[in-house]
Amino acid sequence: MSASALTGMSALVVDDEEFMLDFLCMAVEKSGVGNVVSATSGVEALDQVEDRQQVFDIIVCDLQMPGMDGIEVIRQLANDGFSGGIILVSGKDKRVLKTAENMAEVRGLKVIGSLCKPMPVHEIISLMNKYAVAEQHASWAISNVTANELDAAIRSGEITVNYQPQVDSKTGVVKSVETLARWFHPERGMITPDIFIDIAERHDLIDALAESIIMQATQQGSIWHKQGIDLSVAINISLYNLRHLDFPDRITDIVNQAGMDIKKLVIEITESRLVQDLGTYLDILSRLRLKGPLLSIDDFGTGYVSMDHLKQMPFGELKIDRAFVNGAYKDDTARAILQSSVSLAKQLEMTVVAKGVEVKEDWDLVSELGCDMVQGYYIAPPMDVETFDAWLLNRCK
Ligand code: C2E
Ligand code: CA
């Protein structure tokens, strides 16, 4: 499946060292990419991209090059709106690669992965295959799902929610759940939120979607409350939802109608997107906070929100991105970022949630570093409400 997808793709490989350039081109060809073009400098690479004679699906780029370096190439590609995938290559330490990856992602580029020189051929092939499968899945879903279908699905209640527990790291008690949207398409099966949230944002359906999710989550929150189950309920909000000044009032109406205590609602907003237009959102975030819900800054570590910005904003909770949690026990850089995020949150008296805890070693590390709450497959995956209720009952036995 992936091999045939790669045959139709074209890649540009950029490296100033001749030997490395030949090696990378050979490995990319071996992975099955149909057309591989090489460039020996950043300037030559950008000329090739801007030439428009051919469109590249993948760019493999070395970071250290004389003249225009790889970071400058990335910046330019982002400015040009390059929509393919990028693989970063470096002979320096992993930290430089991680920073460059973050920078590229924050600028909206699709990073397939990064490679430390010297790398074995199979690492390149495996990255290429992973990308081909992901691209096929995304383009299949996007080309097959129309905004009209999504609109109909929101109205007819085809979009439902799953709940993933968050537990106290000291006691293991389940304190809250995160609500995650799911679309069970009658013919195409489950479509993930990564795909349909994007369509909803681009086709002005994000408000209808948010209202449907908030309604389902708060009605369920109210049921749990009546059953004597004390849980906070977190929802994810797109920045597009914050365009309307009456958003805080709309949320309050829905929560009141559902009969849920608004203080038990948590609103998660992703960090990397928040920095783009900070000032605009301060007004609406402050009003939202005044209505009672806890505001949570999600995927912390992927954006550039500074201590000063955090101080200005009414967030009470910080969720550390799983990139700095999962496997951090064996990765010095991730652990350092995790540790400094926890200490930053503590200074600002925020609750810290570690996301992506998948194994016991992750749990041990985040507990030791002082994260208050833990979420991830090690505890439980997202579940439909019946499965979640049964899981909770079993856990409380
Ligand atoms: P998120 O807010 O980062 O949500 C956590 C994602 O990580 C979920 O993916 C969850 O299934 C997954 N996850 C949980 N534990 C683990 C773990 O231990 N390891 C790994 N590798 N993954 C884990 P999901 O459900 O596919 O959601 C993807 C994203 O879509 C969410 O990321 C959130 O940003 C967005 N999203 C989901 N529901 C909504 C919604 O109702 N509205 C909006 N605006 N966005 C939503
Ligand atoms: Ca979230």
Tab-separated table of C-alpha atoms and ligand atoms in Angstrom:
chain	number	residue	atom	x	y	z
A	1	MET	CA	0.000	0.000	0.000
A	2	SER	CA	2.655	2.510	1.054
A	3	ALA	CA	5.091	1.509	-1.671
A	4	SER	CA	2.620	2.330	-4.420
A	5	ALA	CA	1.851	5.695	-2.792
A	6	LEU	CA	5.565	6.517	-2.735
A	7	THR	CA	6.016	5.644	-6.423
A	8	GLY	CA	3.865	8.618	-7.363
A	9	MET	CA	5.760	11.008	-5.083
A	10	SER	CA	8.659	13.265	-5.743
A	11	ALA	CA	11.377	14.214	-3.219
A	12	LEU	CA	14.020	16.916	-2.984
A	13	VAL	CA	17.166	16.044	-1.007
A	14	VAL	CA	19.374	18.902	0.212
A	15	ASP	CA	22.881	18.434	1.648
A	16	ASP	CA	26.174	20.198	1.006
A	17	GLU	CA	28.320	17.084	1.620
A	18	GLU	CA	28.552	15.112	-1.594
A	19	PHE	CA	28.885	11.704	0.052
A	20	MET	CA	25.907	12.308	2.350
A	21	LEU	CA	23.804	13.673	-0.507
A	22	ASP	CA	24.426	10.527	-2.578
A	23	PHE	CA	23.642	8.331	0.419
A	24	LEU	CA	20.375	10.145	1.228
A	25	CYS	CA	19.238	10.094	-2.413
A	26	MET	CA	19.980	6.369	-2.624
A	27	ALA	CA	17.997	5.663	0.574
A	28	VAL	CA	15.028	7.765	-0.555
A	29	GLU	CA	15.017	5.966	-3.924
A	30	LYS	CA	15.207	2.624	-2.129
A	31	SER	CA	12.087	3.522	-0.116
A	32	GLY	CA	10.214	3.602	-3.433
A	33	VAL	CA	9.900	7.356	-4.117
A	34	GLY	CA	9.424	7.673	-7.878
A	35	ASN	CA	11.340	10.898	-8.485
A	36	VAL	CA	14.347	12.072	-6.431
A	37	VAL	CA	16.032	15.428	-7.102
A	38	SER	CA	19.167	16.667	-5.289
A	39	ALA	CA	20.435	20.112	-4.297
A	40	THR	CA	23.797	21.004	-2.737
A	41	SER	CA	22.763	24.240	-1.016
A	42	GLY	CA	19.768	25.990	0.541
A	43	VAL	CA	19.614	28.534	-2.273
A	44	GLU	CA	19.615	25.824	-4.946
A	45	ALA	CA	16.885	23.948	-3.045
A	46	LEU	CA	14.611	26.991	-2.845
A	47	ASP	CA	15.205	27.699	-6.546
A	48	GLN	CA	14.042	24.167	-7.299
A	49	VAL	CA	10.941	24.575	-5.126
A	50	GLU	CA	10.053	27.986	-6.509
A	51	ASP	CA	10.665	26.879	-10.084
A	52	ARG	CA	7.219	25.202	-9.984
A	53	GLN	CA	8.266	22.896	-12.826
A	54	GLN	CA	7.549	20.137	-10.398
A	55	VAL	CA	5.856	19.934	-7.043
A	56	PHE	CA	7.752	18.156	-4.263
A	57	ASP	CA	5.875	15.934	-1.851
A	58	ILE	CA	8.846	15.486	0.473
A	59	ILE	CA	11.932	17.564	1.271
A	60	VAL	CA	14.868	15.985	3.098
A	61	CYS	CA	17.009	18.848	4.395
A	62	ASP	CA	20.356	19.031	6.197
A	63	LEU	CA	20.475	21.721	8.895
A	64	GLN	CA	24.188	22.654	8.787
A	65	MET	CA	25.091	24.061	5.410
A	66	PRO	CA	27.382	26.940	4.461
A	67	GLY	CA	25.527	30.046	3.261
A	68	MET	CA	21.819	29.524	3.735
A	69	ASP	CA	21.369	26.916	6.483
A	70	GLY	CA	18.524	24.445	6.917
A	71	ILE	CA	16.664	26.623	9.444
A	72	GLU	CA	16.508	29.451	6.923
A	73	VAL	CA	15.284	27.013	4.268
A	74	ILE	CA	12.484	25.890	6.612
A	75	ARG	CA	11.504	29.474	7.346
A	76	GLN	CA	11.273	30.235	3.641
A	77	LEU	CA	9.318	27.053	2.899
A	78	ALA	CA	6.815	28.014	5.621
A	79	ASN	CA	6.479	31.517	4.167
A	80	ASP	CA	5.840	29.983	0.747
A	81	GLY	CA	3.137	27.723	2.232
A	82	PHE	CA	4.933	24.462	1.363
A	83	SER	CA	2.383	21.696	1.999
A	84	GLY	CA	4.520	18.543	1.633
A	85	GLY	CA	6.396	16.630	4.327
A	86	ILE	CA	9.829	17.508	5.691
A	87	ILE	CA	12.618	15.321	7.072
A	88	LEU	CA	15.356	17.151	8.974
A	89	VAL	CA	18.888	15.814	9.053
A	90	SER	CA	21.737	16.877	11.312
A	91	GLY	CA	25.190	15.799	12.415
A	92	LYS	CA	24.879	17.918	15.587
A	93	ASP	CA	23.148	16.823	18.773
A	94	LYS	CA	19.498	15.787	18.999
A	95	ARG	CA	18.530	19.022	20.753
A	96	VAL	CA	19.173	21.091	17.628
A	97	LEU	CA	16.990	18.704	15.647
A	98	LYS	CA	14.184	18.860	18.225
A	99	THR	CA	14.230	22.672	18.253
A	100	ALA	CA	14.185	22.794	14.452
A	101	GLU	CA	11.297	20.293	14.398
A	102	ASN	CA	9.287	22.395	16.840
A	103	MET	CA	10.007	25.540	14.879
A	104	ALA	CA	8.869	23.944	11.621
A	105	GLU	CA	5.674	22.591	13.191
A	106	VAL	CA	4.768	25.883	14.835
A	107	ARG	CA	5.164	27.516	11.423
A	108	GLY	CA	2.593	25.088	10.058
A	109	LEU	CA	4.933	22.692	8.239
A	110	LYS	CA	4.378	18.924	8.249
A	111	VAL	CA	7.440	17.315	9.851
A	112	ILE	CA	7.755	13.620	8.974
A	113	GLY	CA	10.666	13.180	11.372
A	114	SER	CA	14.326	13.904	11.928
A	115	LEU	CA	17.500	11.886	11.482
A	116	CYS	CA	20.874	12.093	13.201
A	117	LYS	CA	23.907	11.498	10.958
A	118	PRO	CA	25.107	8.861	10.332
A	119	MET	CA	21.792	6.983	9.989
A	120	PRO	CA	21.089	3.496	8.649
A	121	VAL	CA	19.120	3.205	5.391
A	122	HIS	CA	16.237	1.379	7.084
A	123	GLU	CA	15.517	4.428	9.323
A	124	ILE	CA	14.907	6.563	6.237
A	125	ILE	CA	12.782	3.874	4.598
A	126	SER	CA	10.675	3.446	7.709
A	127	LEU	CA	10.032	7.220	7.983
A	128	MET	CA	9.027	7.344	4.319
A	129	ASN	CA	6.628	4.439	4.696
A	130	LYS	CA	5.042	5.956	7.788
A	131	TYR	CA	4.494	9.204	5.905
A	132	ALA	CA	3.034	7.461	2.848
A	133	VAL	CA	0.497	5.574	4.963
A	134	ALA	CA	-0.504	8.697	6.919
A	135	GLU	CA	-0.833	10.745	3.732
A	136	GLN	CA	-2.933	8.106	2.038
A	137	HIS	CA	-5.211	7.937	5.030
A	138	ALA	CA	-5.562	11.721	5.267
A	139	SER	CA	-6.068	12.325	1.565
A	140	TRP	CA	-8.495	9.426	1.373
A	141	ALA	CA	-10.568	10.792	4.226
A	142	ILE	CA	-10.394	14.413	3.090
A	143	SER	CA	-11.232	13.601	-0.501
A	144	ASN	CA	-14.051	11.371	0.629
A	145	VAL	CA	-15.582	13.575	3.277
A	146	THR	CA	-17.384	16.703	2.214
A	147	ALA	CA	-18.358	19.688	4.332
A	148	ASN	CA	-22.019	18.913	3.556
A	149	GLU	CA	-21.633	15.408	4.944
A	150	LEU	CA	-19.983	16.763	8.068
A	151	ASP	CA	-22.747	19.341	8.457
A	152	ALA	CA	-25.380	16.582	8.207
A	153	ALA	CA	-23.442	14.383	10.636
A	154	ILE	CA	-23.294	17.147	13.254
A	155	ARG	CA	-27.036	17.799	12.919
A	156	SER	CA	-28.043	14.144	13.005
A	157	GLY	CA	-25.889	13.333	16.042
A	158	GLU	CA	-23.485	11.041	14.132
A	159	ILE	CA	-20.620	12.783	15.911
A	160	THR	CA	-20.428	11.436	19.394
A	161	VAL	CA	-17.867	11.603	22.181
A	162	ASN	CA	-15.443	9.366	24.037
A	163	TYR	CA	-14.093	10.029	27.516
A	164	GLN	CA	-10.521	9.536	28.684
A	165	PRO	CA	-9.845	9.613	32.432
A	166	GLN	CA	-7.312	11.853	34.161
A	167	VAL	CA	-6.135	10.617	37.538
A	168	ASP	CA	-4.449	12.125	40.584
A	169	SER	CA	-0.773	11.129	40.435
A	170	LYS	CA	-0.542	10.669	44.220
A	171	THR	CA	-3.761	8.793	44.952
A	172	GLY	CA	-4.716	7.325	41.569
A	173	VAL	CA	-8.262	8.720	42.062
A	174	VAL	CA	-10.077	9.620	38.814
A	175	LYS	CA	-10.598	13.379	38.991
A	176	SER	CA	-11.748	14.283	35.522
A	177	VAL	CA	-12.365	13.146	31.967
A	178	GLU	CA	-11.348	14.637	28.639
A	179	THR	CA	-14.101	14.617	26.015
A	180	LEU	CA	-12.833	13.563	22.578
A	181	ALA	CA	-15.036	13.801	19.486
A	182	ARG	CA	-15.609	10.705	17.305
A	183	TRP	CA	-17.342	10.396	13.937
A	184	PHE	CA	-18.683	6.933	13.219
A	185	HIS	CA	-19.456	7.188	9.528
A	186	PRO	CA	-22.002	4.541	8.434
A	187	GLU	CA	-19.893	3.488	5.411
A	188	ARG	CA	-16.376	4.665	6.131
A	189	GLY	CA	-16.046	3.666	9.750
A	190	MET	CA	-14.382	5.852	12.353
A	191	ILE	CA	-13.008	9.183	11.155
A	192	THR	CA	-10.568	10.811	13.578
A	193	PRO	CA	-10.970	14.370	14.897
A	194	ASP	CA	-7.658	15.416	13.340
A	195	ILE	CA	-9.407	15.167	9.977
A	196	PHE	CA	-12.904	16.464	10.618
A	197	ILE	CA	-11.952	19.338	12.983
A	198	ASP	CA	-9.864	20.742	10.139
A	199	ILE	CA	-12.817	20.488	7.727
A	200	ALA	CA	-15.127	22.060	10.325
A	201	GLU	CA	-12.700	24.976	10.785
A	202	ARG	CA	-12.390	25.576	7.061
A	203	HIS	CA	-16.125	25.400	6.333
A	204	ASP	CA	-17.571	27.400	9.194
A	205	LEU	CA	-18.969	24.346	10.962
A	206	ILE	CA	-16.759	24.563	14.037
A	207	ASP	CA	-19.324	26.432	16.163
A	208	ALA	CA	-22.091	23.899	15.433
A	209	LEU	CA	-19.655	21.083	16.202
A	210	ALA	CA	-18.494	22.687	19.479
A	211	GLU	CA	-22.088	23.232	20.612
A	212	SER	CA	-22.977	19.606	19.925
A	213	ILE	CA	-19.908	18.330	21.832
A	214	ILE	CA	-20.423	20.700	24.775
A	215	MET	CA	-24.077	19.659	24.971
A	216	GLN	CA	-23.210	15.947	25.057
A	217	ALA	CA	-20.376	16.417	27.551
A	218	THR	CA	-22.299	18.634	29.969
A	219	GLN	CA	-25.412	16.425	29.887
A	220	GLN	CA	-23.187	13.490	30.773
A	221	GLY	CA	-21.464	15.574	33.469
A	222	SER	CA	-24.855	16.282	34.995
A	223	ILE	CA	-25.786	12.551	34.932
A	224	TRP	CA	-22.538	11.644	36.738
A	225	HIS	CA	-23.213	14.360	39.315
A	226	LYS	CA	-26.723	12.973	39.966
A	227	GLN	CA	-25.214	9.502	40.382
A	228	GLY	CA	-22.863	10.918	43.027
A	229	ILE	CA	-19.803	10.586	40.790
A	230	ASP	CA	-17.582	13.613	41.279
A	231	LEU	CA	-15.871	14.345	37.946
A	232	SER	CA	-14.729	17.435	36.114
A	233	VAL	CA	-15.414	17.335	32.381
A	234	ALA	CA	-12.877	18.792	29.930
A	235	ILE	CA	-13.704	19.811	26.367
A	236	ASN	CA	-11.414	20.890	23.515
A	237	ILE	CA	-12.064	24.248	21.942
A	238	SER	CA	-10.741	25.533	18.629
A	239	LEU	CA	-9.483	29.089	18.445
A	240	TYR	CA	-12.063	29.592	15.698
A	241	ASN	CA	-14.718	29.210	18.411
A	242	LEU	CA	-13.268	32.221	20.176
A	243	ARG	CA	-13.966	34.595	17.286
A	244	HIS	CA	-17.431	35.371	18.608
A	245	LEU	CA	-17.603	37.656	21.605
A	246	ASP	CA	-20.767	35.914	22.820
A	247	PHE	CA	-19.015	32.509	23.043
A	248	PRO	CA	-18.774	32.660	26.894
A	249	ASP	CA	-22.529	33.366	27.097
A	250	ARG	CA	-23.372	30.523	24.713
A	251	ILE	CA	-21.310	28.070	26.747
A	252	THR	CA	-22.974	29.222	29.976
A	253	ASP	CA	-26.458	28.713	28.461
A	254	ILE	CA	-25.620	25.154	27.359
A	255	VAL	CA	-24.124	24.255	30.741
A	256	ASN	CA	-27.128	25.691	32.603
A	257	GLN	CA	-29.576	23.844	30.352
A	258	ALA	CA	-27.733	20.590	31.032
A	259	GLY	CA	-27.882	21.290	34.761
A	260	MET	CA	-24.142	20.892	35.251
A	261	ASP	CA	-22.064	22.957	37.683
A	262	ILE	CA	-19.988	25.221	35.419
A	263	LYS	CA	-17.098	25.037	37.915
A	264	LYS	CA	-16.768	21.377	36.900
A	265	LEU	CA	-16.149	22.336	33.268
A	266	VAL	CA	-12.598	22.556	31.924
A	267	ILE	CA	-11.921	24.251	28.589
A	268	GLU	CA	-8.743	23.126	26.798
A	269	ILE	CA	-7.078	25.411	24.266
A	270	THR	CA	-3.973	24.401	22.319
A	271	GLU	CA	-0.847	26.440	23.058
A	272	SER	CA	0.809	26.551	19.650
A	273	ARG	CA	-2.181	28.218	18.049
A	274	LEU	CA	-2.738	30.666	20.874
A	275	VAL	CA	0.467	32.603	20.390
A	276	GLN	CA	-0.465	33.766	16.919
A	277	ASP	CA	-2.969	36.377	18.056
A	278	LEU	CA	-2.628	36.595	21.772
A	279	GLY	CA	-4.102	40.045	22.365
A	280	THR	CA	-7.336	39.274	20.543
A	281	TYR	CA	-8.042	36.324	22.751
A	282	LEU	CA	-7.291	37.896	26.123
A	283	ASP	CA	-10.676	39.645	26.273
A	284	ILE	CA	-12.701	36.548	25.481
A	285	LEU	CA	-10.582	34.233	27.662
A	286	SER	CA	-10.955	36.536	30.640
A	287	ARG	CA	-14.745	36.699	30.227
A	288	LEU	CA	-14.883	32.954	29.794
A	289	ARG	CA	-12.943	32.456	33.034
A	290	LEU	CA	-15.273	34.842	34.896
A	291	LYS	CA	-18.210	32.582	34.008
A	292	GLY	CA	-16.640	29.823	36.094
A	293	PRO	CA	-14.933	27.102	34.025
A	294	LEU	CA	-11.267	26.225	34.503
A	295	LEU	CA	-9.139	27.175	31.486
A	296	SER	CA	-6.443	24.733	30.475
A	297	ILE	CA	-3.522	25.344	28.128
A	298	ASP	CA	-3.097	22.182	26.051
A	299	ASP	CA	-0.074	20.619	24.298
A	300	PHE	CA	2.232	22.808	26.390
A	301	GLY	CA	5.783	22.871	25.067
A	302	THR	CA	4.842	22.882	21.381
A	303	GLY	CA	4.389	26.662	21.137
A	304	TYR	CA	6.221	29.696	22.389
A	305	VAL	CA	4.026	30.968	25.185
A	306	SER	CA	6.401	32.710	27.577
A	307	MET	CA	6.191	33.109	31.325
A	308	ASP	CA	5.076	36.726	30.803
A	309	HIS	CA	2.249	35.681	28.513
A	310	LEU	CA	1.178	32.918	30.865
A	311	LYS	CA	1.064	35.417	33.723
A	312	GLN	CA	-1.331	37.620	31.746
A	313	MET	CA	-3.668	34.828	30.764
A	314	PRO	CA	-6.331	33.332	33.018
A	315	PHE	CA	-5.228	29.696	32.714
A	316	GLY	CA	-5.457	27.495	35.801
A	317	GLU	CA	-4.162	24.272	34.285
A	318	LEU	CA	-1.264	23.326	32.036
A	319	LYS	CA	-1.221	20.076	30.037
A	320	ILE	CA	2.241	19.023	28.963
A	321	ASP	CA	2.406	17.629	25.439
A	322	ARG	CA	3.043	13.912	25.177
A	323	ALA	CA	6.216	14.552	23.152
A	324	PHE	CA	7.862	15.577	26.449
A	325	VAL	CA	6.225	12.881	28.571
A	326	ASN	CA	6.149	9.594	26.694
A	327	GLY	CA	9.662	8.139	26.804
A	328	ALA	CA	11.088	11.148	28.706
A	329	TYR	CA	12.652	8.740	31.207
A	330	LYS	CA	15.165	7.775	28.496
A	331	ASP	CA	15.479	11.144	26.729
A	332	ASP	CA	17.435	13.895	28.519
A	333	THR	CA	16.074	16.745	26.398
A	334	ALA	CA	12.425	15.733	26.812
A	335	ARG	CA	12.963	15.295	30.555
A	336	ALA	CA	14.526	18.760	30.859
A	337	ILE	CA	11.557	20.344	29.047
A	338	LEU	CA	9.121	18.361	31.199
A	339	GLN	CA	10.896	19.441	34.366
A	340	SER	CA	11.007	23.120	33.444
A	341	SER	CA	7.336	23.087	32.363
A	342	VAL	CA	6.354	21.654	35.748
A	343	SER	CA	8.372	24.248	37.630
A	344	LEU	CA	6.941	27.069	35.477
A	345	ALA	CA	3.396	25.880	36.190
A	346	LYS	CA	4.115	25.580	39.916
A	347	GLN	CA	5.469	29.132	40.073
A	348	LEU	CA	2.212	30.313	38.524
A	349	GLU	CA	0.179	28.063	40.838
A	350	MET	CA	-1.298	26.093	37.969
A	351	THR	CA	-2.336	22.440	38.066
A	352	VAL	CA	-0.072	20.310	35.842
A	353	VAL	CA	-1.358	17.409	33.750
A	354	ALA	CA	1.046	15.000	32.027
A	355	LYS	CA	-0.387	13.643	28.734
A	356	GLY	CA	0.680	10.514	26.881
A	357	VAL	CA	1.682	8.398	29.881
A	358	GLU	CA	1.946	5.008	28.192
A	359	VAL	CA	4.187	2.908	30.447
A	360	LYS	CA	5.032	2.599	34.145
A	361	GLU	CA	8.367	4.401	33.616
A	362	ASP	CA	6.452	7.459	32.294
A	363	TRP	CA	4.137	7.365	35.314
A	364	ASP	CA	7.045	7.091	37.776
A	365	LEU	CA	8.874	10.023	36.216
A	366	VAL	CA	5.896	12.418	36.042
A	367	SER	CA	4.912	11.599	39.632
A	368	GLU	CA	8.465	12.146	40.827
A	369	LEU	CA	8.655	15.507	39.010
A	370	GLY	CA	5.436	16.701	40.661
A	371	CYS	CA	2.785	16.523	37.913
A	372	ASP	CA	-0.588	16.658	39.671
A	373	MET	CA	-2.602	14.664	37.160
A	374	VAL	CA	-1.861	11.944	34.650
A	375	GLN	CA	-3.561	10.938	31.390
A	376	GLY	CA	-2.656	8.259	28.860
A	377	TYR	CA	-2.944	4.685	27.665
A	378	TYR	CA	-1.164	3.435	30.815
A	379	ILE	CA	-4.299	4.390	32.741
A	380	ALA	CA	-6.950	3.961	30.037
A	381	PRO	CA	-7.661	4.926	26.404
A	382	PRO	CA	-10.602	7.149	25.398
A	383	MET	CA	-13.818	5.108	25.834
A	384	ASP	CA	-17.518	5.435	25.029
A	385	VAL	CA	-19.635	6.258	28.043
A	386	GLU	CA	-20.802	2.675	28.753
A	387	THR	CA	-17.230	1.352	28.648
A	388	PHE	CA	-16.002	4.251	30.764
A	389	ASP	CA	-18.713	3.691	33.425
A	390	ALA	CA	-17.840	-0.020	33.618
A	391	TRP	CA	-14.104	0.817	33.803
A	392	LEU	CA	-14.719	3.325	36.592
A	393	LEU	CA	-16.857	0.887	38.572
A	394	ASN	CA	-14.171	-1.757	38.313
A	395	ARG	CA	-11.432	0.688	39.346
A	396	CYS	CA	-13.360	1.855	42.409
A	397	LYS	CA	-13.957	-1.710	43.665
B	1	C2E	P1	-5.566	16.250	22.253
B	1	C2E	O1	-6.333	17.344	22.892
B	1	C2E	O2	-4.087	16.268	22.406
B	1	C2E	O3	-6.161	14.882	22.777
B	1	C2E	C1	-5.413	13.781	23.155
B	1	C2E	C2	-5.192	12.839	21.994
B	1	C2E	O4	-4.209	11.881	22.348
B	1	C2E	C3	-6.450	12.030	21.662
B	1	C2E	O5	-6.445	11.780	20.260
B	1	C2E	C4	-6.215	10.725	22.428
B	1	C2E	O6	-6.912	9.635	21.882
B	1	C2E	C5	-4.726	10.575	22.284
B	1	C2E	N1	-4.117	9.857	23.425
B	1	C2E	C6	-4.570	9.708	24.678
B	1	C2E	N2	-3.692	9.024	25.456
B	1	C2E	C7	-2.627	8.740	24.672
B	1	C2E	C8	-1.366	8.047	24.895
B	1	C2E	O7	-1.051	7.574	25.977
B	1	C2E	N3	-0.522	7.960	23.830
B	1	C2E	C9	-0.845	8.486	22.610
B	1	C2E	N4	0.035	8.333	21.605
B	1	C2E	N5	-2.011	9.139	22.354
B	1	C2E	C10	-2.883	9.281	23.382
B	1	C2E	P2	-7.757	12.016	19.383
B	1	C2E	O8	-8.967	11.594	20.143
B	1	C2E	O9	-7.492	11.425	18.049
B	1	C2E	O10	-7.835	13.585	19.268
B	1	C2E	C11	-6.915	14.295	18.516
B	1	C2E	C12	-7.072	15.781	18.714
B	1	C2E	O11	-8.283	16.276	18.143
B	1	C2E	C13	-7.148	16.178	20.193
B	1	C2E	O12	-5.825	16.202	20.687
B	1	C2E	C14	-7.823	17.538	20.124
B	1	C2E	O13	-6.876	18.549	19.864
B	1	C2E	C15	-8.701	17.386	18.884
B	1	C2E	N6	-10.100	17.207	19.323
B	1	C2E	C16	-10.693	16.064	19.793
B	1	C2E	N7	-11.994	16.309	20.092
B	1	C2E	C17	-12.208	17.626	19.806
B	1	C2E	C18	-13.361	18.492	19.902
B	1	C2E	O14	-14.452	18.119	20.348
B	1	C2E	N8	-13.193	19.798	19.497
B	1	C2E	C19	-11.987	20.285	19.045
B	1	C2E	N9	-11.902	21.570	18.662
B	1	C2E	N10	-10.895	19.493	18.947
B	1	C2E	C20	-11.005	18.188	19.330
B	2	CA	CA	-6.944	18.212	24.726
